[in-house]
Coordinates of C-alpha atoms in Angstrom, one line a residue:
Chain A
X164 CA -93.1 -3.6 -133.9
X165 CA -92.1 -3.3 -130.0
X166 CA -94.8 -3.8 -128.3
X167 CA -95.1 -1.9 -124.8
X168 CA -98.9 -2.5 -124.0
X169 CA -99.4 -4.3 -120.4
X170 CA -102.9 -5.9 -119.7
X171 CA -103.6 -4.0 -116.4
X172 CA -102.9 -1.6 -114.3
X173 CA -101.4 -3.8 -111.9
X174 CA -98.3 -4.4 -114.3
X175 CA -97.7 -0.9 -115.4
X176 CA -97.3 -0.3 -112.3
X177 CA -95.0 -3.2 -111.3
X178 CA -92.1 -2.2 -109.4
X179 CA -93.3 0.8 -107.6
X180 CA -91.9 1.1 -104.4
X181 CA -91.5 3.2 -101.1
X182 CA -90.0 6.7 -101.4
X183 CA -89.6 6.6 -105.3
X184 CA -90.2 9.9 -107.3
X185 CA -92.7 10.5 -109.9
X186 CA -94.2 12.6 -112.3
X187 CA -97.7 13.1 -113.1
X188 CA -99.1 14.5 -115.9
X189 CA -102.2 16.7 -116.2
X190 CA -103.2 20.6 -115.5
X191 CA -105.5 20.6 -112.6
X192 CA -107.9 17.8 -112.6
X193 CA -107.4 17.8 -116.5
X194 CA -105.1 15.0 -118.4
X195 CA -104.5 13.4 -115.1
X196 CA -103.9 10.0 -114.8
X197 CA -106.8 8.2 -113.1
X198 CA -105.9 4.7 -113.7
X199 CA -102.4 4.9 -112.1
X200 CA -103.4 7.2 -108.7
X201 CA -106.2 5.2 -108.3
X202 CA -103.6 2.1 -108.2
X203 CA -100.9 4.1 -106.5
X204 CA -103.5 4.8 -103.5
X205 CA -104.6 0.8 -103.3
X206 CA -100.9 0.0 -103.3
X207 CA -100.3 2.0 -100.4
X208 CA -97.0 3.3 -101.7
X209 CA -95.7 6.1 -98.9
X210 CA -92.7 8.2 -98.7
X211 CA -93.4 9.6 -102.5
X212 CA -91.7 12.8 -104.0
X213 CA -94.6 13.7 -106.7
X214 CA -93.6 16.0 -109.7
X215 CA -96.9 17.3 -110.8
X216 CA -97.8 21.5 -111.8
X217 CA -100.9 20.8 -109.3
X218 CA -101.4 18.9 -106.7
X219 CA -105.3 18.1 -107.3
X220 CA -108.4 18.7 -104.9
X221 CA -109.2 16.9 -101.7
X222 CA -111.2 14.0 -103.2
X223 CA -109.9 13.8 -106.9
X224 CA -106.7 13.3 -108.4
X225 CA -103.3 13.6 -106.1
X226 CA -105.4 14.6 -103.2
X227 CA -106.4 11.0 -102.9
X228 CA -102.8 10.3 -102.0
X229 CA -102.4 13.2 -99.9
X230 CA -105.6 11.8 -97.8
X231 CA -103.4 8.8 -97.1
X232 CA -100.5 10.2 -96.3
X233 CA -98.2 8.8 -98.9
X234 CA -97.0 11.8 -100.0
X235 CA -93.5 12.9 -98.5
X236 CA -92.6 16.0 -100.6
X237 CA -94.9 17.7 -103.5
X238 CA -92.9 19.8 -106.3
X239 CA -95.2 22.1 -108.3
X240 CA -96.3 25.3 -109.2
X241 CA -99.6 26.0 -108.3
X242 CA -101.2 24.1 -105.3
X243 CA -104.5 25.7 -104.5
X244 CA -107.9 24.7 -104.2
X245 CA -107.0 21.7 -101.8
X246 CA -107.4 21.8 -98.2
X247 CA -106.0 19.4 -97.3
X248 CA -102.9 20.4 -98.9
X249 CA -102.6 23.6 -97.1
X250 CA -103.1 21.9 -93.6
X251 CA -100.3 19.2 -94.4
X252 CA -98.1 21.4 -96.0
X253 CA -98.3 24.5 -92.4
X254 CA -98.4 21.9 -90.4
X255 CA -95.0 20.3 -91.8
X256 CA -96.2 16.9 -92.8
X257 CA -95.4 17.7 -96.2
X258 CA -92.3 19.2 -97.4
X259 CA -93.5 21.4 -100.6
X260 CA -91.0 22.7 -103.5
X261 CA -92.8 25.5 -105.8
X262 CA -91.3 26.6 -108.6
X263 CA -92.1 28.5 -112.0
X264 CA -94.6 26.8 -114.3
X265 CA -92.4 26.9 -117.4
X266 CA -89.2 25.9 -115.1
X267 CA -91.1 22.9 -113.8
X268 CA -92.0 21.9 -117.8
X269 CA -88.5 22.8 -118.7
X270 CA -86.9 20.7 -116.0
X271 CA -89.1 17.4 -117.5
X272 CA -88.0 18.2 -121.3
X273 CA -84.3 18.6 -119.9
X274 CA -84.9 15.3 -118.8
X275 CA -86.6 13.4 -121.4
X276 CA -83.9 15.2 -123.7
X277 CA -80.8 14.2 -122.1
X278 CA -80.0 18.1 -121.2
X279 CA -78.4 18.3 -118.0
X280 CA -79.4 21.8 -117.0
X281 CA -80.1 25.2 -118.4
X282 CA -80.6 28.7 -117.9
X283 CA -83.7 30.5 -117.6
X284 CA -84.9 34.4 -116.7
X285 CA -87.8 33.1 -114.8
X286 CA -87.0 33.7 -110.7
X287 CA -84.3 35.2 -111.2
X288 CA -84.3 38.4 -108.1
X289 CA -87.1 36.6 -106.6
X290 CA -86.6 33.6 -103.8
X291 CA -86.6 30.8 -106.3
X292 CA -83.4 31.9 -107.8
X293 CA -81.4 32.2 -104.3
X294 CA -78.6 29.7 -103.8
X295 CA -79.0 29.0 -107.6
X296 CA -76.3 29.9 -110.1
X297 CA -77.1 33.0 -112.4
X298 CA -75.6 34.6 -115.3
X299 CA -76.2 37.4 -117.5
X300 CA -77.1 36.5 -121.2
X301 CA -77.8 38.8 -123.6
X302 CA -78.0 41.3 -121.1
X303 CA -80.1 40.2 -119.2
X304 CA -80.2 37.6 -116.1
X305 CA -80.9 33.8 -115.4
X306 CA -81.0 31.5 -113.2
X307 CA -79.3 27.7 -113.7
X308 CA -82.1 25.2 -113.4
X309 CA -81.4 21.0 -113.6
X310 CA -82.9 18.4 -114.9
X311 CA -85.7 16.3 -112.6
X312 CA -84.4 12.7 -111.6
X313 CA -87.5 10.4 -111.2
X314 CA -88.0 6.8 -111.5
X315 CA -91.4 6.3 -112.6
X316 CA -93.6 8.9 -115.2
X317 CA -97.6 8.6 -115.2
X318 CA -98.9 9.8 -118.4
X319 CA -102.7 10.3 -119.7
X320 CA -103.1 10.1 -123.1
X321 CA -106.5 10.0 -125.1
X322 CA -105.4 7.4 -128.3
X323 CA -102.9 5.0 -128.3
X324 CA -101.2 2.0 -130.0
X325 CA -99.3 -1.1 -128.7
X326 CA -96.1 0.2 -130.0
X327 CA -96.3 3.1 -127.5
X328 CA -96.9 5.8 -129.9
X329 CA -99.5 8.0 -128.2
X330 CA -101.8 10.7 -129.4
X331 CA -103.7 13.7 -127.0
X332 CA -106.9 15.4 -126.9
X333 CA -107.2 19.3 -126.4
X334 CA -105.6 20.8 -122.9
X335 CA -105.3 17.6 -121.6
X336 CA -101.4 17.4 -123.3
X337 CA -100.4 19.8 -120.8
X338 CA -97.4 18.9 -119.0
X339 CA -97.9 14.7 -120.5
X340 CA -96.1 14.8 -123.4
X341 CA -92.7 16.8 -121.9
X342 CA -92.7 13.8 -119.0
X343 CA -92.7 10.7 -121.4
X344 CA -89.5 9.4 -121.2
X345 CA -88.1 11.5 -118.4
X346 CA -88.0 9.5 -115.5
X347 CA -86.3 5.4 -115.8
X348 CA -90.1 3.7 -116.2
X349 CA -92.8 6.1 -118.2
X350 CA -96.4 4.3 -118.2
X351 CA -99.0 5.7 -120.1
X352 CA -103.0 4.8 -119.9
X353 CA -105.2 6.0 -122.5
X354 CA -108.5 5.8 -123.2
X355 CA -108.3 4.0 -126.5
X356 CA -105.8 1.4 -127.4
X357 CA -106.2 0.3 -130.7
X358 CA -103.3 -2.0 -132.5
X359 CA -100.4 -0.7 -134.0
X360 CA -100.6 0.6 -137.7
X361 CA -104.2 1.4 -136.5
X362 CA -102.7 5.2 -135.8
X363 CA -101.5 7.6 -138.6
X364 CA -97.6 8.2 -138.2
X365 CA -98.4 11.6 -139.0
X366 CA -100.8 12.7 -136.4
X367 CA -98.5 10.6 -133.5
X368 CA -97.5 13.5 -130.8
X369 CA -95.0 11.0 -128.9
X370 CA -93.5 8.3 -130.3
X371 CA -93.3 5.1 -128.2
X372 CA -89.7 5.2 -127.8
X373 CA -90.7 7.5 -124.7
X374 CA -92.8 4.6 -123.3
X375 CA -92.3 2.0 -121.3
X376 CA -95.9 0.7 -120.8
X377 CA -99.1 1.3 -122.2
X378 CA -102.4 0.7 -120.9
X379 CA -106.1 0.7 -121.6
X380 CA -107.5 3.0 -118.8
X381 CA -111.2 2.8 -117.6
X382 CA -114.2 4.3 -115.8
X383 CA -112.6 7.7 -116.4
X384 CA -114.6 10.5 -114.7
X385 CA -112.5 13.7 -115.9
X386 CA -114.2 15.7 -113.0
X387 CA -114.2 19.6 -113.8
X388 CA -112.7 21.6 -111.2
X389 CA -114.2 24.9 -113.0
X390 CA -117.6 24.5 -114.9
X391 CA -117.6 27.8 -116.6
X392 CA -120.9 28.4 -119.2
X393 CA -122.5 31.2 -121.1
X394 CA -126.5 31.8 -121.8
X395 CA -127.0 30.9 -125.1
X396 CA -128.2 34.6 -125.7
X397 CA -125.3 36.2 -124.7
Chain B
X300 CA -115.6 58.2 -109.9
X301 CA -112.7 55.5 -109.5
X302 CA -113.7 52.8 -112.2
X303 CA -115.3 49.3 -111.8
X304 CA -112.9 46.3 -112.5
X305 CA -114.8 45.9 -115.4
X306 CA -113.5 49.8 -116.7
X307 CA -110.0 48.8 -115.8
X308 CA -110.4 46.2 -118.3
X309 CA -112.4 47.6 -120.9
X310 CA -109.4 51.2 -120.3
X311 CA -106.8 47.7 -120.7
X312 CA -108.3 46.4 -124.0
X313 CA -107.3 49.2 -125.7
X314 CA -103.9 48.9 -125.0
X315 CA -104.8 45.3 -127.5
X316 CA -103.5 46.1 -131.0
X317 CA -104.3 44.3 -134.3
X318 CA -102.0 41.3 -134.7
X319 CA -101.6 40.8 -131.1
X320 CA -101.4 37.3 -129.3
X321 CA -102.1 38.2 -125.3
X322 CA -101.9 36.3 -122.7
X323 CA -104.6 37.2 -119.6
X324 CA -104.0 36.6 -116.4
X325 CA -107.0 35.5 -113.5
X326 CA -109.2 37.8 -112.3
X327 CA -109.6 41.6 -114.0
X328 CA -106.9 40.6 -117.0
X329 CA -109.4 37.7 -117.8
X330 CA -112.3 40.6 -118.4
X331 CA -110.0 42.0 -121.2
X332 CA -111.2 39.3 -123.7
X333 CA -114.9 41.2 -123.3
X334 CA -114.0 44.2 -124.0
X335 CA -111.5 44.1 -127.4
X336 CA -113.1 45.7 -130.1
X337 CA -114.0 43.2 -133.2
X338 CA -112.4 44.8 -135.8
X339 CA -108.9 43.6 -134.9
X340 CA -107.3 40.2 -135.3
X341 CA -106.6 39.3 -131.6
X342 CA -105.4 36.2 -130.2
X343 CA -105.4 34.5 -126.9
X344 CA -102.8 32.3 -125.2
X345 CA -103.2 30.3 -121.8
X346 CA -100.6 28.9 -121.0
X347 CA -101.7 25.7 -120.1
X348 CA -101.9 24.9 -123.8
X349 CA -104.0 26.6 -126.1
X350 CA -103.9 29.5 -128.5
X351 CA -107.1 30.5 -129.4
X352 CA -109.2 30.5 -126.9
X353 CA -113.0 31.3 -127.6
X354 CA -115.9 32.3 -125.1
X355 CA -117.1 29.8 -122.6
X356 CA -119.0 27.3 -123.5
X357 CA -123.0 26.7 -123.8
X358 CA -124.3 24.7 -121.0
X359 CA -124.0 21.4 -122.0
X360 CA -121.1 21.7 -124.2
X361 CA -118.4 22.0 -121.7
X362 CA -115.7 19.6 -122.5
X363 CA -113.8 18.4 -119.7
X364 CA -110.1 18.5 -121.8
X365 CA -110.6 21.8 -123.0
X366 CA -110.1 24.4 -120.3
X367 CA -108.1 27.6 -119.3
X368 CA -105.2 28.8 -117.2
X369 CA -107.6 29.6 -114.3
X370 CA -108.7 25.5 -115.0
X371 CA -112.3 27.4 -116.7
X372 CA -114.1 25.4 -119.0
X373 CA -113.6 27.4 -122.6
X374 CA -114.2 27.4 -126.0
X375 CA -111.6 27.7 -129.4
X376 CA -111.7 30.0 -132.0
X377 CA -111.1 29.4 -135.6
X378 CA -107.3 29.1 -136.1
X379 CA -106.8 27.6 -132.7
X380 CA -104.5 25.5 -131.6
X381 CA -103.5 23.3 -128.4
X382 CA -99.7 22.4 -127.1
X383 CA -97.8 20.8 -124.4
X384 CA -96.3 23.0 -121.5
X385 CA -92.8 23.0 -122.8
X386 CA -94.0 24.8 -125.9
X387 CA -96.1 27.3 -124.4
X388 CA -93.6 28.4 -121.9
X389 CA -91.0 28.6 -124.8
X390 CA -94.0 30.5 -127.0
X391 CA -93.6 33.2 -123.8
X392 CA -89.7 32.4 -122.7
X393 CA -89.0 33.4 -126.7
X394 CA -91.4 36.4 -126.6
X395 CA -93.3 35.6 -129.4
X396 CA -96.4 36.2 -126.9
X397 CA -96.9 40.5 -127.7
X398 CA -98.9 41.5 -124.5
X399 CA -99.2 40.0 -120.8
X400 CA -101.6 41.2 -118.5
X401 CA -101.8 40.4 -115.3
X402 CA -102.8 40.9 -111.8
X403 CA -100.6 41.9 -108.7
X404 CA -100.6 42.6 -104.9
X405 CA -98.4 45.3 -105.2
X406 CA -95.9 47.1 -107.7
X407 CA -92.7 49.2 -107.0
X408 CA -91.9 52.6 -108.8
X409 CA -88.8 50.5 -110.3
X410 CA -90.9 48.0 -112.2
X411 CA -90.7 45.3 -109.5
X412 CA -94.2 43.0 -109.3
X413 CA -95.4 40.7 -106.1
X414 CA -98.2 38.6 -106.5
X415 CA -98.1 35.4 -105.8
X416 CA -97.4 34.9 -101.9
X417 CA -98.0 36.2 -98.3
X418 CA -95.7 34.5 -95.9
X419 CA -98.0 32.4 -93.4
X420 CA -101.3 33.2 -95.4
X421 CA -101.3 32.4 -98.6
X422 CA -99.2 29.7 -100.3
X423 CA -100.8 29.1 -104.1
X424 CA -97.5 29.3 -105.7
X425 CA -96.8 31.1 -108.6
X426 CA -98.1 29.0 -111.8
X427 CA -96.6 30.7 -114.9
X428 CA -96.6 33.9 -113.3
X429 CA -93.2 34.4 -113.0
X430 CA -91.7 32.9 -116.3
X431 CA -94.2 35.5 -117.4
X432 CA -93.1 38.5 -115.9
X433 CA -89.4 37.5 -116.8
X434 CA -89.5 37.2 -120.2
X435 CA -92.7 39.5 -121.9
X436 CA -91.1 42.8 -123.0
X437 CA -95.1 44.2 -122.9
X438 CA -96.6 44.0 -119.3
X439 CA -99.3 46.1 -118.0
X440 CA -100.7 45.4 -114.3
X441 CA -104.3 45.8 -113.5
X442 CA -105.2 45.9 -110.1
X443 CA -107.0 48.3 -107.5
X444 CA -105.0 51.1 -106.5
X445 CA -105.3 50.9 -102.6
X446 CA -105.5 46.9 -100.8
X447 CA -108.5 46.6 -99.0
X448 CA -107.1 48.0 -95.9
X449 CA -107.0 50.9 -97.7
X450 CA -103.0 50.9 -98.4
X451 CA -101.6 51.8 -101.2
X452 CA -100.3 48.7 -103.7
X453 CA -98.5 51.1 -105.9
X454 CA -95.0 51.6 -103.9
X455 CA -91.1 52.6 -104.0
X456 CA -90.5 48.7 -102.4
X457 CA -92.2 45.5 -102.4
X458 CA -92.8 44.4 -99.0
X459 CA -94.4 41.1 -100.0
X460 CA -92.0 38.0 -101.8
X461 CA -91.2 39.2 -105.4
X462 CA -92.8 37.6 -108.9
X463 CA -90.0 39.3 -110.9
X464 CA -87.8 42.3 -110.9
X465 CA -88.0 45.5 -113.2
X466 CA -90.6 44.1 -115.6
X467 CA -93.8 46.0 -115.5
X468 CA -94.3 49.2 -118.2
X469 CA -97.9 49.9 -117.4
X470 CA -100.0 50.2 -114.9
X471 CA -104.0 50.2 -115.0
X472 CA -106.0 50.7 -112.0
X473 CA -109.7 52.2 -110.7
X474 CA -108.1 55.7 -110.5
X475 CA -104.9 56.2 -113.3
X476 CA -102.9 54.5 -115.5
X477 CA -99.3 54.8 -115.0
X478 CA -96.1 54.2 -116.2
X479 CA -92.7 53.2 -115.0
X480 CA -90.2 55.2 -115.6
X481 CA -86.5 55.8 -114.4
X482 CA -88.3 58.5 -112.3
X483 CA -91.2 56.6 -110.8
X484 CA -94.9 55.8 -111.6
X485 CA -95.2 58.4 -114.7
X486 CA -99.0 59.8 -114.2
X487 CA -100.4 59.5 -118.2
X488 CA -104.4 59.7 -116.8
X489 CA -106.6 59.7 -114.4
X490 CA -110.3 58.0 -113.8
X491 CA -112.8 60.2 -115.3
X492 CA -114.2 62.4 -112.0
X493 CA -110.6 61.5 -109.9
X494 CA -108.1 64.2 -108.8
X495 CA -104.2 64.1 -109.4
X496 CA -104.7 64.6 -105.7
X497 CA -106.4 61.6 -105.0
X498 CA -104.2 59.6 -106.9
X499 CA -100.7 61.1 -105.2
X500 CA -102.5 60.2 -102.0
X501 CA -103.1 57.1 -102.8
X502 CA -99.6 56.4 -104.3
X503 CA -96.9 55.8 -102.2
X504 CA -94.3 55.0 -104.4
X505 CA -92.5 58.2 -106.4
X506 CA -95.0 59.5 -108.8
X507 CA -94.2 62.0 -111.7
X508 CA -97.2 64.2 -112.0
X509 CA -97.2 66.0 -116.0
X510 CA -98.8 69.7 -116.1
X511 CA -101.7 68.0 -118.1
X512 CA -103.0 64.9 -117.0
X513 CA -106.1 63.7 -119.1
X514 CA -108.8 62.2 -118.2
X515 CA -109.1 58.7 -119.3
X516 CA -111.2 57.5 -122.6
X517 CA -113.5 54.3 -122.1

């Protein structure tokens, strides 16, 4: 067994550095990786390129980094609900690259997968597809869209072992699973770390070939951007 | 009359067939779920991962991993299922997703859709509304007829940046649903109570007007 678990958060994160690029995983405030913003922010890390679908809410998630300025440039696909955000970004502190949901999942497979670049129909006539290559396929047109380039991958997972072999819980896989192993250095916190052969092989989601460094992650709060409930009548 | 959002959706749910996996957009699309009728096998994808998806949850039971698209709080079904992102944008990309219905700021007679920016005001971005809108081969609209300005959103241009070109079929809003067609927004019915002449006034885009337009069936 290779074992990729780290004791803290301090050395999964070892090596971080000024104006590096990075993915985060999660869908809004859920699957996001608490551990590592929460260490990204005490590091004081600046000049970042952050590859995440959302960019989180003023107080919670990547708007904890936006607060202090560390972000340089934001590539996602949905950015609401954050003030902060919206000042930054119409005030030009912060250079923002938007782009199709499934594109922006695509571009982290294409990564993880060793695929260079591929076609897609989504954008194509609208603004995201000018400058970009396009060609018709099956009648019908696409854009050419490139694998992301990023040196460090923050993943949440809810089990995991020390061999790296992870496991997720519900709608918190989101966009975690396709950024394991697509950027140099993927570290994953979870919220169980048990020890390997602890996990069944068959219920594994990402094996730990994809991971660099694994973690056990604490004090998670999981905020909920959208309680949503129904009377028990109803 | 012109009908509530809740009639658009209820008018849009029986455009839901037996078999069908949908996927709703925010807003009216999201009222769909209410209003399928529960003799059909029906199920529903957000594309943030799950297939499945039940009602919201009981106070109480809310679990912070499991939510929707529009980052809700929900429920599963029987027979559901969860998924990274790649998947469920390949589950749309591959159209093996039957139905999308979704919202927009305005549609052209030609099947173009814009909803998901105004230059200067808003700048949300356009989640998975545009891998959407690209790939489903079944995409009805709902939306009001007129902006709040009283302009209408149905039109032979988009003025606003586009989602995705030549994609919607259908059309539901508070007074018709229409259809695009080679030759415009094909009138099929009207609001119970609303005139073919209320609707071509409030159309701006070419509109084919039948001999018979029926009223609509709630």
């Amino acid at each position: 067994m290779i074992s990729k678990k780290v004791d803290s958060v301090q050395d999964a994160l070892k090596g971080v550095q000024n104006g590096m690029t990075f993915m985060l995983g999660g869908f809004g405030l859920c699957g996001i990786p608490e551990n590592s913003i929460a260490e990204l922010v005490r590091l004081g890390v600046k000049d970042l390129t952050c590859i995440s679908n959302n960019a989180g809410v003023d107080d919670f998630g990547l708007g904890l980094l936006l607060q202090k300025h560390q972000i340089k440039k934001m590539i996602s696909s949905y950015v609401g609900e954050n003030d902060e955000f919206e000042r930054q970004m119409l005030s030009g502190e912060l250079e923002v690259e938007l782009m199709p949901q499934g594109t922006l999942a695509e571009r982290c497979r294409a990564a993880q997968a060793g695929i260079p670049a591929f076609f897609t129909p989504a954008g194509y006539g609208t603004e995201v597809g000018e400058g970009k290559e396009s060609r018709m396929f099956n009648g019908k047109m696409h854009i050419l869209e490139h694998a992301f380039d990023a040196d460090f991958a923050f993943i949440k997972a809810w089990k995991g072992d020390e061999a790296g072999n992870i496991i997720f819980k519900g709608t918190a896989r989101n966009f975690n699973p396709n950024m394991c192993g697509a950027a140099r250095t993927t570290v994953v916190e979870v919220e169980e770390l048990v020890p390997a052969g602890t996990l069944d092989p068959n219920r594994i989601h990402i094996p730990g070939i994809f991971v660099q460094r694994i973690f056990q992650g604490e004090r998670y709060e999981k905020r909920i951007e959208k309680l949503t409930v129904r009377k028990a009548t109803s | 009359m012109s009908l509530s959002k809740e009639q658009i959706a209820q008018r849009i749910a029986k455009e839901v067939k037996d078999g069908y996996y949908v996927n709703l957009g925010i807003g009216i699309p999201t009222l769909v779920a209410n209003f399928v009728r529960d003799d059909i096998s029906v199920e529903f994808q957000s594309e943030n991962g799950v297939l499945g998806m039940g009602p919201f949850p009981l106070e109480g039971e809310a679990d912070p991993d499991v939510i929707n698209a529009g980052k809700q709080t929900i429920t599963t079904l029987p027979g559901a299922s969860f998924f990274d992102s790649a998947l469920s944008f390949g589950m749309i990309r591959g159209q093996h997703v039957d139905l999308t219905i979704l919202g927009a700021m305005e549609v052209a007679d030609n099947g173009d859709i814009a909803n998901w920016k105004i230059p200067g005001k808003m700048v949300k971005g356009m989640g998975g509304a545009m891998d959407l809108v690209a790939s489903a081969e079944n995409i009805i609209v709902a939306m009001m007829h007129t902006n709040k300005a009283g302009e209408s959103k149905l039109l032979t241009e988009c003025t606003l940046p586009l989602t995705g070109v030549r994609c919607v079929k259908k059309i539901v809003t508070n007074l018709a649903v229409l259809e695009v067609t080679d030759k415009g927004f094909l009138l099929l019915e009207r609001a119970p109570g609303v005139s073919v002449e209320e609707i071509k006034e409030a159309t701006a885009g070419r509109l084919v007007i039948p001999d018979e337009v029926p009223e609509m069936k709630l």
